[in-house]
PDB file of C-alpha atoms in Angstrom:
ATOM      1  CA  MET A   1     -43.881  36.758  37.988  1.00  0.00           C
ATOM      2  CA  LYS A   2     -40.518  38.097  36.848  1.00  0.00           C
ATOM      3  CA  HIS A   3     -38.733  35.061  38.369  1.00  0.00           C
ATOM      4  CA  THR A   4     -41.159  32.685  36.619  1.00  0.00           C
ATOM      5  CA  ALA A   5     -40.504  34.337  33.242  1.00  0.00           C
ATOM      6  CA  ILE A   6     -36.730  34.046  33.638  1.00  0.00           C
ATOM      7  CA  THR A   7     -37.061  30.378  34.621  1.00  0.00           C
ATOM      8  CA  PHE A   8     -39.239  29.676  31.564  1.00  0.00           C
ATOM      9  CA  VAL A   9     -36.710  31.300  29.201  1.00  0.00           C
ATOM     10  CA  ALA A  10     -33.824  29.344  30.747  1.00  0.00           C
ATOM     11  CA  LEU A  11     -35.673  26.055  30.447  1.00  0.00           C
ATOM     12  CA  SER A  12     -36.538  26.847  26.835  1.00  0.00           C
ATOM     13  CA  LEU A  13     -32.868  27.411  26.011  1.00  0.00           C
ATOM     14  CA  VAL A  14     -31.755  24.205  27.752  1.00  0.00           C
ATOM     15  CA  CYS A  15     -34.424  22.107  26.085  1.00  0.00           C
ATOM     16  CA  SER A  16     -33.692  23.481  22.623  1.00  0.00           C
ATOM     17  CA  ALA A  17     -29.881  23.118  22.925  1.00  0.00           C
ATOM     18  CA  PRO A  18     -29.678  19.429  21.898  1.00  0.00           C
ATOM     19  CA  ALA A  19     -31.780  19.994  18.806  1.00  0.00           C
ATOM     20  CA  LEU A  20     -29.725  23.042  17.882  1.00  0.00           C
ATOM     21  CA  ALA A  21     -26.427  21.142  18.403  1.00  0.00           C
ATOM     22  CA  GLN A  22     -27.637  18.265  16.270  1.00  0.00           C
ATOM     23  CA  HIS A  23     -28.479  20.648  13.470  1.00  0.00           C
ATOM     24  CA  VAL A  24     -25.166  22.506  13.673  1.00  0.00           C
ATOM     25  CA  GLU A  25     -22.978  19.398  13.940  1.00  0.00           C
ATOM     26  CA  GLY A  26     -24.787  17.654  11.091  1.00  0.00           C
ATOM     27  CA  LEU A  27     -24.462  14.155  12.505  1.00  0.00           C
ATOM     28  CA  VAL A  28     -24.488  11.438   9.851  1.00  0.00           C
ATOM     29  CA  ILE A  29     -25.269   7.854  10.840  1.00  0.00           C
ATOM     30  CA  THR A  30     -24.935   5.091   8.264  1.00  0.00           C
ATOM     31  CA  ARG A  31     -26.585   1.853   9.313  1.00  0.00           C
ATOM     32  CA  ALA A  32     -24.853  -1.481   8.815  1.00  0.00           C
ATOM     33  CA  THR A  33     -27.638  -2.617   6.500  1.00  0.00           C
ATOM     34  CA  ALA A  34     -26.786   0.264   4.175  1.00  0.00           C
ATOM     35  CA  ARG A  35     -23.164  -0.896   3.896  1.00  0.00           C
ATOM     36  CA  PRO A  36     -23.271  -4.526   2.741  1.00  0.00           C
ATOM     37  CA  SER A  37     -19.997  -6.438   2.511  1.00  0.00           C
ATOM     38  CA  ARG A  38     -18.633  -7.646  -0.808  1.00  0.00           C
ATOM     39  CA  VAL A  39     -16.144 -10.299  -1.869  1.00  0.00           C
ATOM     40  CA  ALA A  40     -12.678  -8.822  -2.377  1.00  0.00           C
ATOM     41  CA  PRO A  41     -11.290  -9.079  -5.940  1.00  0.00           C
ATOM     42  CA  ALA A  42      -9.164 -12.135  -6.645  1.00  0.00           C
ATOM     43  CA  GLU A  43      -6.503 -10.099  -8.444  1.00  0.00           C
ATOM     44  CA  ASN A  44      -5.630  -8.343  -5.177  1.00  0.00           C
ATOM     45  CA  PHE A  45      -6.307 -11.106  -2.635  1.00  0.00           C
ATOM     46  CA  THR A  46      -5.723 -14.823  -2.096  1.00  0.00           C
ATOM     47  CA  GLY A  47      -8.460 -16.884  -0.442  1.00  0.00           C
ATOM     48  CA  THR A  48     -11.866 -15.740   0.757  1.00  0.00           C
ATOM     49  CA  VAL A  49     -11.946 -12.117   1.874  1.00  0.00           C
ATOM     50  CA  ARG A  50     -14.944  -9.854   2.437  1.00  0.00           C
ATOM     51  CA  VAL A  51     -14.853  -6.056   2.642  1.00  0.00           C
ATOM     52  CA  GLN A  52     -17.506  -3.920   4.326  1.00  0.00           C
ATOM     53  CA  PRO A  53     -17.132  -0.147   3.773  1.00  0.00           C
ATOM     54  CA  LEU A  54     -17.325   1.895   6.980  1.00  0.00           C
ATOM     55  CA  PHE A  55     -16.768   5.490   5.900  1.00  0.00           C
ATOM     56  CA  ASP A  56     -15.506   7.415   2.897  1.00  0.00           C
ATOM     57  CA  THR A  57     -13.942  10.790   2.240  1.00  0.00           C
ATOM     58  CA  THR A  58     -15.915  13.993   2.638  1.00  0.00           C
ATOM     59  CA  ALA A  59     -15.415  17.587   1.558  1.00  0.00           C
ATOM     60  CA  THR A  60     -13.151  18.143   4.573  1.00  0.00           C
ATOM     61  CA  THR A  61     -11.591  14.693   5.175  1.00  0.00           C
ATOM     62  CA  ARG A  62      -9.540  12.334   3.000  1.00  0.00           C
ATOM     63  CA  ALA A  63      -9.649   9.113   5.055  1.00  0.00           C
ATOM     64  CA  TYR A  64     -11.420   5.930   3.973  1.00  0.00           C
ATOM     65  CA  GLY A  65     -12.182   3.050   6.332  1.00  0.00           C
ATOM     66  CA  ALA A  66     -13.385  -0.512   5.841  1.00  0.00           C
ATOM     67  CA  SER A  67     -13.792  -3.694   7.843  1.00  0.00           C
ATOM     68  CA  VAL A  68     -11.977  -6.571   6.167  1.00  0.00           C
ATOM     69  CA  SER A  69     -12.577 -10.208   7.112  1.00  0.00           C
ATOM     70  CA  PHE A  70     -10.101 -12.914   6.085  1.00  0.00           C
ATOM     71  CA  GLU A  71     -10.819 -16.615   6.315  1.00  0.00           C
ATOM     72  CA  SER A  72      -7.899 -18.763   7.446  1.00  0.00           C
ATOM     73  CA  GLY A  73      -5.183 -18.782   4.809  1.00  0.00           C
ATOM     74  CA  ALA A  74      -6.485 -15.638   3.097  1.00  0.00           C
ATOM     75  CA  ARG A  75      -4.328 -12.567   2.594  1.00  0.00           C
ATOM     76  CA  THR A  76      -3.766  -9.475   0.494  1.00  0.00           C
ATOM     77  CA  ALA A  77      -1.307  -9.186  -2.362  1.00  0.00           C
ATOM     78  CA  TRP A  78       1.811  -7.101  -1.849  1.00  0.00           C
ATOM     79  CA  HIS A  79       0.868  -3.423  -1.968  1.00  0.00           C
ATOM     80  CA  THR A  80       1.715   0.104  -0.832  1.00  0.00           C
ATOM     81  CA  HIS A  81      -0.228   3.160   0.326  1.00  0.00           C
ATOM     82  CA  ALA A  82       0.908   6.656  -0.612  1.00  0.00           C
ATOM     83  CA  ARG A  83      -0.132   8.033   2.797  1.00  0.00           C
ATOM     84  CA  GLY A  84       0.350   4.874   4.824  1.00  0.00           C
ATOM     85  CA  GLN A  85      -2.272   2.723   6.541  1.00  0.00           C
ATOM     86  CA  VAL A  86      -3.599   1.909  10.000  1.00  0.00           C
ATOM     87  CA  LEU A  87      -4.919  -1.578  10.809  1.00  0.00           C
ATOM     88  CA  ILE A  88      -7.019  -2.213  13.924  1.00  0.00           C
ATOM     89  CA  VAL A  89      -7.376  -5.945  14.542  1.00  0.00           C
ATOM     90  CA  THR A  90     -10.891  -6.647  15.830  1.00  0.00           C
ATOM     91  CA  GLU A  91     -11.040 -10.441  15.806  1.00  0.00           C
ATOM     92  CA  GLY A  92      -8.890 -13.538  15.359  1.00  0.00           C
ATOM     93  CA  VAL A  93      -5.210 -14.077  14.591  1.00  0.00           C
ATOM     94  CA  GLY A  94      -3.414 -12.744  11.550  1.00  0.00           C
ATOM     95  CA  ARG A  95      -0.079 -11.855  10.009  1.00  0.00           C
ATOM     96  CA  VAL A  96       1.537  -8.753   8.552  1.00  0.00           C
ATOM     97  CA  GLN A  97       4.877  -8.303   6.838  1.00  0.00           C
ATOM     98  CA  ARG A  98       6.761  -5.541   5.105  1.00  0.00           C
ATOM     99  CA  TRP A  99       9.173  -6.378   2.299  1.00  0.00           C
ATOM    100  CA  GLY A 100      12.546  -7.459   3.631  1.00  0.00           C
ATOM    101  CA  ALA A 101      11.370  -7.796   7.257  1.00  0.00           C
ATOM    102  CA  PRO A 102      10.188 -10.753   9.361  1.00  0.00           C
ATOM    103  CA  VAL A 103       6.556 -11.895   9.438  1.00  0.00           C
ATOM    104  CA  GLU A 104       4.683 -10.472  12.445  1.00  0.00           C
ATOM    105  CA  GLU A 105       1.723 -12.122  14.188  1.00  0.00           C
ATOM    106  CA  ILE A 106      -1.212  -9.838  15.045  1.00  0.00           C
ATOM    107  CA  ARG A 107      -4.171 -10.481  17.334  1.00  0.00           C
ATOM    108  CA  ALA A 108      -7.445  -8.845  18.358  1.00  0.00           C
ATOM    109  CA  GLY A 109      -6.759  -5.465  19.949  1.00  0.00           C
ATOM    110  CA  ASP A 110      -3.464  -4.894  18.127  1.00  0.00           C
ATOM    111  CA  VAL A 111      -2.992  -1.718  16.076  1.00  0.00           C
ATOM    112  CA  VAL A 112      -0.586  -1.703  13.132  1.00  0.00           C
ATOM    113  CA  ARG A 113       0.664   1.530  11.579  1.00  0.00           C
ATOM    114  CA  ILE A 114       2.251   1.069   8.141  1.00  0.00           C
ATOM    115  CA  PRO A 115       4.400   3.946   6.813  1.00  0.00           C
ATOM    116  CA  PRO A 116       3.765   5.540   3.406  1.00  0.00           C
ATOM    117  CA  ASN A 117       5.020   3.685   0.328  1.00  0.00           C
ATOM    118  CA  VAL A 118       6.174   0.614   2.281  1.00  0.00           C
ATOM    119  CA  LYS A 119       5.584  -2.633   0.401  1.00  0.00           C
ATOM    120  CA  HIS A 120       3.680  -5.045   2.638  1.00  0.00           C
ATOM    121  CA  TRP A 121       0.882  -7.588   2.959  1.00  0.00           C
ATOM    122  CA  HIS A 122      -1.511  -8.668   5.713  1.00  0.00           C
ATOM    123  CA  GLY A 123      -4.103 -11.375   6.268  1.00  0.00           C
ATOM    124  CA  ALA A 124      -5.268 -14.256   8.426  1.00  0.00           C
ATOM    125  CA  SER A 125      -3.036 -16.947   9.848  1.00  0.00           C
ATOM    126  CA  PRO A 126      -2.992 -20.370   8.159  1.00  0.00           C
ATOM    127  CA  THR A 127      -5.206 -21.852  10.912  1.00  0.00           C
ATOM    128  CA  ALA A 128      -7.398 -18.961  12.124  1.00  0.00           C
ATOM    129  CA  ALA A 129      -9.574 -16.266  10.606  1.00  0.00           C
ATOM    130  CA  MET A 130      -8.875 -12.578  11.213  1.00  0.00           C
ATOM    131  CA  SER A 131     -10.784  -9.312  10.850  1.00  0.00           C
ATOM    132  CA  HIS A 132      -9.435  -5.791  10.994  1.00  0.00           C
ATOM    133  CA  ILE A 133     -10.462  -2.235  10.312  1.00  0.00           C
ATOM    134  CA  ALA A 134      -8.270  -0.669   7.626  1.00  0.00           C
ATOM    135  CA  ILE A 135      -7.900   3.109   7.365  1.00  0.00           C
ATOM    136  CA  VAL A 136      -6.135   4.813   4.464  1.00  0.00           C
ATOM    137  CA  GLU A 137      -6.014   8.293   2.947  1.00  0.00           C
ATOM    138  CA  TYR A 138      -6.283   9.315  -0.681  1.00  0.00           C
ATOM    139  CA  LEU A 139      -3.543  11.070  -2.634  1.00  0.00           C
ATOM    140  CA  ASN A 140      -4.397  12.302  -6.122  1.00  0.00           C
ATOM    141  CA  GLY A 141      -7.460  10.063  -6.181  1.00  0.00           C
ATOM    142  CA  ARG A 142      -5.580   6.877  -5.183  1.00  0.00           C
ATOM    143  CA  ASN A 143      -5.092   5.132  -1.870  1.00  0.00           C
ATOM    144  CA  THR A 144      -3.516   1.770  -2.813  1.00  0.00           C
ATOM    145  CA  ASP A 145      -1.021   0.526  -5.393  1.00  0.00           C
ATOM    146  CA  TRP A 146      -1.373  -3.245  -5.846  1.00  0.00           C
ATOM    147  CA  MET A 147       1.528  -5.502  -6.775  1.00  0.00           C
ATOM    148  CA  GLU A 148       2.176  -9.243  -7.086  1.00  0.00           C
ATOM    149  CA  GLN A 149       0.448 -11.930  -5.030  1.00  0.00           C
ATOM    150  CA  VAL A 150       2.033 -13.334  -1.869  1.00  0.00           C
ATOM    151  CA  THR A 151       3.175 -16.844  -2.765  1.00  0.00           C
ATOM    152  CA  ASP A 152       2.372 -19.832  -0.579  1.00  0.00           C
ATOM    153  CA  ALA A 153       6.095 -20.173   0.156  1.00  0.00           C
ATOM    154  CA  HIS A 154       6.290 -16.624   1.501  1.00  0.00           C
ATOM    155  CA  TYR A 155       2.967 -16.868   3.334  1.00  0.00           C
ATOM    156  CA  ASN A 156       3.791 -20.113   5.144  1.00  0.00           C
ATOM    157  CA  VAL A 157       6.984 -18.759   6.671  1.00  0.00           C
ATOM    158  CA  PRO A 158       6.460 -18.767  10.473  1.00  0.00           C
ATOM    159  CA  PRO A 159       6.294 -15.497  12.430  1.00  0.00           C
ATOM    160  CA  GLY A 160       9.751 -14.143  13.157  1.00  0.00           C
ATOM    161  CA  ALA A 161      11.237 -15.424   9.918  1.00  0.00           C
ATOM    162  CA  GLN A 162      11.910 -13.142   6.973  1.00  0.00           C
ATOM    163  CA  GLY A 163      10.940 -15.264   3.999  1.00  0.00           C
ATOM    164  CA  VAL A 164      11.640 -12.575   1.366  1.00  0.00           C
ATOM    165  CA  PRO A 165      14.962 -10.950   0.463  1.00  0.00           C
ATOM    166  CA  SER A 166      15.692  -7.373   1.445  1.00  0.00           C
ATOM    167  CA  ALA A 167      17.193  -6.842  -2.014  1.00  0.00           C
ATOM    168  CA  SER A 168      17.780  -8.847  -5.174  1.00  0.00           C
ATOM    169  CA  PRO A 169      21.445  -9.860  -5.572  1.00  0.00           C
ATOM    170  CA  ALA A 170      23.168  -8.725  -8.729  1.00  0.00           C
ATOM    171  CA  ARG A 171      24.011 -11.489 -11.161  1.00  0.00           C
ATOM    172  CA  SER A 172      26.549 -11.500 -13.949  1.00  0.00           C
ATOM    173  CA  VAL A 173      25.383 -12.900 -17.282  1.00  0.00           C
ATOM    174  CA  ALA A 174      28.907 -13.047 -18.720  1.00  0.00           C
ATOM    175  CA  GLY A 175      31.722 -15.439 -17.929  1.00  0.00           C
ATOM    176  CA  ASP A 176      34.365 -14.657 -15.317  1.00  0.00           C
ATOM    177  CA  SER A 177      36.876 -13.847 -18.065  1.00  0.00           C
ATOM    178  CA  ALA A 178      34.609 -11.205 -19.640  1.00  0.00           C
ATOM    179  CA  GLN A 179      35.637  -7.575 -19.233  1.00  0.00           C
ATOM    180  CA  PRO A 180      33.220  -5.876 -16.784  1.00  0.00           C
ATOM    181  CA  SER A 181      31.186  -2.986 -18.109  1.00  0.00           C
ATOM    182  CA  ARG A 182      31.524   0.544 -16.748  1.00  0.00           C
ATOM    183  CA  ALA A 183      28.292   0.032 -14.798  1.00  0.00           C
ATOM    184  CA  GLN A 184      29.652  -3.130 -13.195  1.00  0.00           C
ATOM    185  CA  GLN A 185      32.878  -1.329 -12.277  1.00  0.00           C
ATOM    186  CA  LEU A 186      30.789   1.355 -10.563  1.00  0.00           C
ATOM    187  CA  MET A 187      28.321  -1.074  -8.983  1.00  0.00           C
ATOM    188  CA  GLY A 188      29.153   0.114  -5.499  1.00  0.00           C
ATOM    189  CA  ASP A 189      28.031   3.622  -6.460  1.00  0.00           C
ATOM    190  CA  ILE A 190      25.199   2.591  -8.760  1.00  0.00           C
ATOM    191  CA  ALA A 191      23.459   0.073  -6.484  1.00  0.00           C
ATOM    192  CA  PRO A 192      21.650   2.767  -4.486  1.00  0.00           C
ATOM    193  CA  LYS A 193      20.476   4.341  -7.731  1.00  0.00           C
ATOM    194  CA  LEU A 194      19.153   1.034  -9.009  1.00  0.00           C
ATOM    195  CA  ALA A 195      17.281   0.655  -5.735  1.00  0.00           C
ATOM    196  CA  ALA A 196      15.803   4.111  -6.283  1.00  0.00           C
ATOM    197  CA  LEU A 197      14.735   3.122  -9.803  1.00  0.00           C
ATOM    198  CA  SER A 198      12.905   0.072  -8.442  1.00  0.00           C
ATOM    199  CA  ALA A 199      11.085   2.197  -5.872  1.00  0.00           C
ATOM    200  CA  LEU A 200      10.040   4.773  -8.473  1.00  0.00           C
ATOM    201  CA  ILE A 201       8.737   2.048 -10.791  1.00  0.00           C
ATOM    202  CA  ALA A 202       6.827   0.343  -7.970  1.00  0.00           C
ATOM    203  CA  MET A 203       5.268   3.640  -6.838  1.00  0.00           C
ATOM    204  CA  ASN A 204       4.430   4.627 -10.436  1.00  0.00           C
ATOM    205  CA  ARG A 205       6.232   7.976 -10.394  1.00  0.00           C
ATOM    206  CA  PRO A 206       7.151   8.551 -14.053  1.00  0.00           C
ATOM    207  CA  ASP A 207       8.341  12.156 -13.657  1.00  0.00           C
ATOM    208  CA  GLN A 208      10.948  11.243 -11.048  1.00  0.00           C
ATOM    209  CA  LEU A 209      11.836   8.047 -12.917  1.00  0.00           C
ATOM    210  CA  ARG A 210      12.636  10.108 -16.024  1.00  0.00           C
ATOM    211  CA  SER A 211      15.342  12.124 -14.247  1.00  0.00           C
ATOM    212  CA  HIS A 212      16.782   9.072 -12.474  1.00  0.00           C
ATOM    213  CA  LEU A 213      17.096   7.153 -15.740  1.00  0.00           C
ATOM    214  CA  ALA A 214      18.971  10.068 -17.289  1.00  0.00           C
ATOM    215  CA  LEU A 215      21.276  10.235 -14.270  1.00  0.00           C
ATOM    216  CA  ALA A 216      21.932   6.499 -14.442  1.00  0.00           C
ATOM    217  CA  ARG A 217      22.931   6.847 -18.110  1.00  0.00           C
ATOM    218  CA  ALA A 218      25.269   9.704 -17.181  1.00  0.00           C
ATOM    219  CA  ASN A 219      26.946   7.408 -14.644  1.00  0.00           C
ATOM    220  CA  GLY A 220      27.654   4.679 -17.187  1.00  0.00           C
ATOM    221  CA  VAL A 221      24.631   2.375 -17.003  1.00  0.00           C
ATOM    222  CA  THR A 222      23.904   1.099 -20.507  1.00  0.00           C
ATOM    223  CA  ARG A 223      20.552   1.218 -22.251  1.00  0.00           C
ATOM    224  CA  ASP A 224      20.343  -2.584 -22.309  1.00  0.00           C
ATOM    225  CA  GLU A 225      21.092  -2.810 -18.586  1.00  0.00           C
ATOM    226  CA  LEU A 226      18.290  -0.372 -17.747  1.00  0.00           C
ATOM    227  CA  ILE A 227      15.778  -2.172 -19.962  1.00  0.00           C
ATOM    228  CA  GLU A 228      16.774  -5.502 -18.403  1.00  0.00           C
ATOM    229  CA  ALA A 229      16.324  -4.002 -14.913  1.00  0.00           C
ATOM    230  CA  ILE A 230      12.835  -2.720 -15.803  1.00  0.00           C
ATOM    231  CA  THR A 231      11.897  -6.132 -17.198  1.00  0.00           C
ATOM    232  CA  HIS A 232      13.100  -7.866 -14.027  1.00  0.00           C
ATOM    233  CA  LEU A 233      11.313  -5.381 -11.771  1.00  0.00           C
ATOM    234  CA  ALA A 234       8.024  -5.967 -13.612  1.00  0.00           C
ATOM    235  CA  PHE A 235       7.583  -9.171 -11.602  1.00  0.00           C
ATOM    236  CA  TYR A 236       7.786  -7.185  -8.360  1.00  0.00           C
ATOM    237  CA  ALA A 237       6.241  -3.828  -9.255  1.00  0.00           C
ATOM    238  CA  GLY A 238       3.453  -5.232 -11.445  1.00  0.00           C
ATOM    239  CA  TRP A 239       2.947  -5.063 -15.199  1.00  0.00           C
ATOM    240  CA  PRO A 240       0.980  -1.768 -15.310  1.00  0.00           C
ATOM    241  CA  ASN A 241       3.814   0.048 -13.515  1.00  0.00           C
ATOM    242  CA  ALA A 242       6.395  -1.666 -15.720  1.00  0.00           C
ATOM    243  CA  VAL A 243       4.552  -0.605 -18.893  1.00  0.00           C
ATOM    244  CA  THR A 244       4.599   2.992 -17.673  1.00  0.00           C
ATOM    245  CA  ALA A 245       8.330   2.669 -16.942  1.00  0.00           C
ATOM    246  CA  VAL A 246       8.990   1.321 -20.451  1.00  0.00           C
ATOM    247  CA  GLY A 247       7.166   4.333 -21.905  1.00  0.00           C
ATOM    248  CA  VAL A 248       9.386   6.660 -19.886  1.00  0.00           C
ATOM    249  CA  ALA A 249      12.492   4.704 -20.941  1.00  0.00           C
ATOM    250  CA  ARG A 250      11.469   5.048 -24.583  1.00  0.00           C
ATOM    251  CA  GLU A 251      11.483   8.829 -24.147  1.00  0.00           C
ATOM    252  CA  VAL A 252      14.745   9.027 -22.221  1.00  0.00           C
ATOM    253  CA  LEU A 253      16.925   6.310 -23.714  1.00  0.00           C
ATOM    254  CA  PRO A 254      18.217   6.797 -27.265  1.00  0.00           C
ATOM    255  CA  GLU A 255      17.479   4.175 -29.865  1.00  0.00           C
ATOM    256  CA  ARG A 256      20.359   2.025 -31.050  1.00  0.00           C
TER     257      ARG A 256
END
């Protein structure tokens, strides 16, 4: 009798364990029918692209995932992610490129890890569709900063070729006989700072931009040169970021 009672209690515990575990773990299953795909916005994509949400952030996680399907020739615009991005190619043949680097071909089964704040694009190849799972994390309520579209000229560059410059060459607007400005005399020292300014504008970091603008002025860069640089960078960083940069410049740079 005693043995039977012990056996009954043990069986009761074993049988109730799965139900108890399910309650404690709080499993959440979202069915595919509850997550319909939608057409990706034209301002951030070229061609036909559909996005199906997979999972979103929770009280304890900050990752967001989606399945993105590109028809042949479709691709994202240039963009960055504050915490980087992981792409898991699930179907087809595609392409990915970071600014200043060669175009890379990606295929089903490939995994691409993109570092934080690296300007890049990805999409299908010109002749084949491609689907991937994209995973990003939020930072201060944002996960993506969108920039300009990828032109057909850049997109059609074959894998292995660069297609975009690693940096914009400096150009002189004055004649050869003109006396160079202090900034031009110090170009070797200032070039890294100008590169930093472009990165801060593209990443929309006004607080850091404010101090870098002041430092550039202290090193001899003129007000007009900084405004011209911001105007030029608007085509690469996007108008919203450029407008923010102009507002910061208005605070930092003295009026004539």
